[in-house]
Coordinates of C-alpha atoms in Angstrom, one line a residue:
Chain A
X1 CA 12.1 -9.3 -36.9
X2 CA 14.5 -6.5 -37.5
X3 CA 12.9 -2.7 -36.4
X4 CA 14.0 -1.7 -40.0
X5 CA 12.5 -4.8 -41.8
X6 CA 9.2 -4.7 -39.6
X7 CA 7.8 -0.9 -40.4
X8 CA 9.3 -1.5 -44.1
X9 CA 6.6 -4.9 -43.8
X10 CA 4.2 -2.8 -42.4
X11 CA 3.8 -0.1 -44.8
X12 CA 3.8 -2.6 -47.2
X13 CA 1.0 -4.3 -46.0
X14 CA -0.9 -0.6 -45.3
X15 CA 0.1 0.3 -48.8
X16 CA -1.4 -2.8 -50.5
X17 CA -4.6 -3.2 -48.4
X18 CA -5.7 0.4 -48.7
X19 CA -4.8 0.7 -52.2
X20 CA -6.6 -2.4 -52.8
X21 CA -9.6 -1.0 -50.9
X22 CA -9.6 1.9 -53.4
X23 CA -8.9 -0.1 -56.3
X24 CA -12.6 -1.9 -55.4
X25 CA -14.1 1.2 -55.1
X26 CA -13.1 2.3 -58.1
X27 CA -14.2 -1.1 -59.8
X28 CA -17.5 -0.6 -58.1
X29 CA -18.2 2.6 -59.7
X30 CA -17.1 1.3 -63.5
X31 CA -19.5 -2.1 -62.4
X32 CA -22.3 0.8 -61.4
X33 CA -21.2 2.7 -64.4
X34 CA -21.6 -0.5 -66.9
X35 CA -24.8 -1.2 -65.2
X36 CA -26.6 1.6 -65.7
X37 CA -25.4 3.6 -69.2
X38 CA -26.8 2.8 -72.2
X39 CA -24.1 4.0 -73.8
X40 CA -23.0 0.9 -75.7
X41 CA -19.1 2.4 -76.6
X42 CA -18.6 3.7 -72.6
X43 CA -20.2 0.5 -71.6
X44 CA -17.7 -2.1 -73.6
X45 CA -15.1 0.6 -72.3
X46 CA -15.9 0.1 -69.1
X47 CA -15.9 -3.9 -69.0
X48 CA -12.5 -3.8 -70.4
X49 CA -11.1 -1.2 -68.1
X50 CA -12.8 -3.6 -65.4
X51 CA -11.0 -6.6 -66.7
X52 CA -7.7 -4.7 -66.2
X53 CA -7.9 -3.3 -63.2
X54 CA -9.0 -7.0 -61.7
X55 CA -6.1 -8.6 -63.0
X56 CA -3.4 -6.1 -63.0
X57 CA -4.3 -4.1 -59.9
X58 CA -6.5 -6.0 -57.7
X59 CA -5.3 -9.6 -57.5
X60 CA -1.9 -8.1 -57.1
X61 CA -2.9 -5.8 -54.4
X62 CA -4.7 -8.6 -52.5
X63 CA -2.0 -11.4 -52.8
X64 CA 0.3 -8.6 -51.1
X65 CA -2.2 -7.4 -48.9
X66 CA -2.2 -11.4 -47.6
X67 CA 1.2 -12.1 -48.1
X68 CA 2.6 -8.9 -46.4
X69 CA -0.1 -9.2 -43.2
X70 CA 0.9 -12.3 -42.6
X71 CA 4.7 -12.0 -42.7
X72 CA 3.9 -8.5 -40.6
X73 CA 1.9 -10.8 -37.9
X74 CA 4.5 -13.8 -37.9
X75 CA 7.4 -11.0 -37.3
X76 CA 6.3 -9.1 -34.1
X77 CA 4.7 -10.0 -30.9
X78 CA 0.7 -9.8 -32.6
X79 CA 1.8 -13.5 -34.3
X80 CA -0.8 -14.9 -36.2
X81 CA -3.3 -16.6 -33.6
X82 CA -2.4 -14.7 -30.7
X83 CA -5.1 -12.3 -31.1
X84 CA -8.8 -12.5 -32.4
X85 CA -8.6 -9.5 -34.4
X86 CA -5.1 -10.5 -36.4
X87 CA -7.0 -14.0 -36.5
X88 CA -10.4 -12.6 -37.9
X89 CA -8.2 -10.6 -40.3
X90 CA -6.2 -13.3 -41.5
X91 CA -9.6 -15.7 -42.0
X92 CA -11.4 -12.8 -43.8
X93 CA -8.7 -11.7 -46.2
X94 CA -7.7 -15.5 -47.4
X95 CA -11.5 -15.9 -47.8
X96 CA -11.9 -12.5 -50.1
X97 CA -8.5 -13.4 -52.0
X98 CA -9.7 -16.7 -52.5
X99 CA -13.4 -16.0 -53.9
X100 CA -11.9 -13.0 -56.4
X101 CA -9.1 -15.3 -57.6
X102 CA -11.5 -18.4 -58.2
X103 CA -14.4 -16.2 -59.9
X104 CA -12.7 -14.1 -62.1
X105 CA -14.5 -15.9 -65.1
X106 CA -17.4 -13.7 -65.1
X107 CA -15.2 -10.6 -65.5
X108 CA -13.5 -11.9 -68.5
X109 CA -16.6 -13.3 -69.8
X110 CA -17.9 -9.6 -69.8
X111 CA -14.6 -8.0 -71.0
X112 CA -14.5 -10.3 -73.8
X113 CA -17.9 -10.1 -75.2
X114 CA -17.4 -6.0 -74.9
X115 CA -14.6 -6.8 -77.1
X116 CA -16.5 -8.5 -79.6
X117 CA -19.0 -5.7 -79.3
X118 CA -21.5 -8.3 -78.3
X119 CA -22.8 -7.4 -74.6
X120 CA -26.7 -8.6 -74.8
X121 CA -29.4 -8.8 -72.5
X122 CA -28.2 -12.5 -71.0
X123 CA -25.1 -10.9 -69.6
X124 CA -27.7 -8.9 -67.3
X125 CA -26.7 -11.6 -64.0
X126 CA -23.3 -11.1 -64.4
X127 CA -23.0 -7.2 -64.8
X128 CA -25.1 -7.1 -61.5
X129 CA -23.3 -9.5 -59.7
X130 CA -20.0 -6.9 -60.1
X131 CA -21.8 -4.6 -58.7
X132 CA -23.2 -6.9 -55.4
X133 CA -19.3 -8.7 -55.1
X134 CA -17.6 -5.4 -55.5
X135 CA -19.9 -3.6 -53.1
X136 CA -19.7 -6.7 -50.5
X137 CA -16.0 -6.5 -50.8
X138 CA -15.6 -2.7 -50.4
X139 CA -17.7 -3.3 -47.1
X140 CA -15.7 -6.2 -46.0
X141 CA -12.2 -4.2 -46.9
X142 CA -13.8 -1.0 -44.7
X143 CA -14.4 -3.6 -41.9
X144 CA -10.8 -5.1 -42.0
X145 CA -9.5 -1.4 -41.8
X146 CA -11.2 -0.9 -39.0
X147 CA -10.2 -4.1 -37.3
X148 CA -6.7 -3.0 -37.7
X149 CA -7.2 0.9 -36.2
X150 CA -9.3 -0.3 -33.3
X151 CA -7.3 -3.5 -32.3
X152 CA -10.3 -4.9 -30.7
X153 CA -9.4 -6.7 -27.0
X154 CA -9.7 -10.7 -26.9
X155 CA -6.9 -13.3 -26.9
X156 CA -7.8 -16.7 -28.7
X157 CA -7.1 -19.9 -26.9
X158 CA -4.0 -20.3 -28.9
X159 CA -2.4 -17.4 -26.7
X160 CA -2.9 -19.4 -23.6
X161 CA -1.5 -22.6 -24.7
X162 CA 1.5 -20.9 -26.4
X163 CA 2.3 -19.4 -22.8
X164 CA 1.6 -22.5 -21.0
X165 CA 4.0 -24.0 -23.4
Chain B
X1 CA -19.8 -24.2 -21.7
X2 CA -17.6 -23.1 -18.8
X3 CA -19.4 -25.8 -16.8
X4 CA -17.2 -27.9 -15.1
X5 CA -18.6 -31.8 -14.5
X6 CA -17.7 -34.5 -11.6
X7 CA -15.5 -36.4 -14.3
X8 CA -13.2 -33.4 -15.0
X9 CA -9.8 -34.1 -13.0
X10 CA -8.6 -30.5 -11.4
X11 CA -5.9 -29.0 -13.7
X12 CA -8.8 -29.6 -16.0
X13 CA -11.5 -27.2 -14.3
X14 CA -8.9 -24.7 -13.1
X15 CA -8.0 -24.8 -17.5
X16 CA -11.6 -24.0 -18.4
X17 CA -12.2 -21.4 -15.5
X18 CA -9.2 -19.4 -16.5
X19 CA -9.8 -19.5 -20.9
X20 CA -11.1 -16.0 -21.5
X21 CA -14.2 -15.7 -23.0
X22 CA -14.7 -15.1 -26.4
X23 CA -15.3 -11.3 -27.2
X24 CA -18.8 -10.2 -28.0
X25 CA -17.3 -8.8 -31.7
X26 CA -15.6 -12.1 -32.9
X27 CA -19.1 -13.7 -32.1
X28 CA -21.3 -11.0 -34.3
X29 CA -18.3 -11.3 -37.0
X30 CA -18.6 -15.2 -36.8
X31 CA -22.3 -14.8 -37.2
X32 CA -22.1 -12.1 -40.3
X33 CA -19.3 -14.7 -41.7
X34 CA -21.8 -17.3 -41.4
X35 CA -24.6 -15.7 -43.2
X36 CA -22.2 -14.6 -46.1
X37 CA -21.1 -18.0 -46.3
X38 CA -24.7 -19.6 -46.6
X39 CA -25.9 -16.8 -49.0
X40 CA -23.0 -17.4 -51.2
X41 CA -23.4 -21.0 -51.2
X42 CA -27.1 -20.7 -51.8
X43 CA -26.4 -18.5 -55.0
X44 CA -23.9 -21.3 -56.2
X45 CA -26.3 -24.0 -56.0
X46 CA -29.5 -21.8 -57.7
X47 CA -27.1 -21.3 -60.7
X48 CA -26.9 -17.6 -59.9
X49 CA -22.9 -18.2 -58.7
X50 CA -20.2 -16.2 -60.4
X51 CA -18.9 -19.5 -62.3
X52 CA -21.5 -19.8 -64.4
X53 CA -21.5 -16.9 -66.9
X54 CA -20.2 -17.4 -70.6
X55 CA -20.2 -15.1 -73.4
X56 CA -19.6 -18.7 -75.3

């Protein structure tokens, strides 16, 4: 890959994984937020605002996040299963993308039942389980960060048969 | 696992002795994976997943 095209890949990638990091923290703090107040108005404010922000700045974020890491990987000499840590990565990432994209029912379940001004005491699993996925994930998104400053050592077995080959 | 055995022809054994061994991190990250993975599949099949919630 191209010097030019490469870093313009890479801050991409950095771009959309720590700005999807934040955007989870900030969902975790609404999902606290919603949680906690008994404010009815701030909380069906809140379940909304969380609604938007999965769809319109998380998702997005993440699909780049997975989309840019791997075409960052595939372009320089890390490749994609050269290295544990760019493999570890990879695995962790497609697993986070793919359990926020598959659950995102219980999000608009909440969002929409704020809408209708109809939050009740049933919805109780749901609102905690936003707090427990979004506090997992910000944990799992500060773990990938570091992964990617410290660059731990270890070649997978992949390396050695791509040499040998 | 790095054993080698009286079957193994030579190229074989000299393969095994020289794969590096997996790093101490991967294995504690496999092991955390692992756990996350059988927690969420345990909340999935007491009903407590994240598909089952409807304002419906």
């Amino acid at each position: 890959m191209h010097a030019v095209l490469r870093k313009l890949v890479l801050t991409l990638h950095v771009a959309s994984s720590v700005g999807w990091l934040g955007a989870v923290a900030g969902f975790l703090a609404l999902a606290l937020q919603g949680l906690t107040s008994r404010d009815v108005d701030l909380t069906r404010g809140v379940y909304l605002a969380m609604d938007i922000t999965a769809w319109l700045v998380i998702v997005p974020l993440a699909s780049a996040s997975l989309i840019t890491g791997v075409a960052a990987s595939v372009g320089t000499s890390w490749r994609l299963f050269r290295y544990y840590w760019v493999l570890v990565k990879l695995l962790i990432t497609v697993f986070v993308t793919a359990i926020l994209v598959l659950h995102m029912r219980p999000i608009e379940s909440l969002a929409s039942a704020a809408a209708r001004g109809r939050l009740d005491p049933t919805m109780h699993d749901a609102q905690q389980l936003m707090v427990i996925a979004s506090g997992l994930t910000v944990v799992t998104l500060l773990a990938l960060t570091g992964l990617s400053v410290y660059k731990p050592r270890g070649m997978t077995p992949f390396s050695s048969l791509k040499i040998r080959s | 696992m790095n054993e080698t055995t009286s079957r193994d022809p030579p190229e074989r054994s000299r393969e095994r002795a020289s794969r590096p061994a997996t790093p101490l991190w991967v294995k504690l990250f496999g092991a955390i994976g692992l756990i996350v993975l059988l927690l969420f599949v345990l909340l999935h099949v007491s009903g407590h997943g994240f598909g089952g919630h409807s304002a419906h």
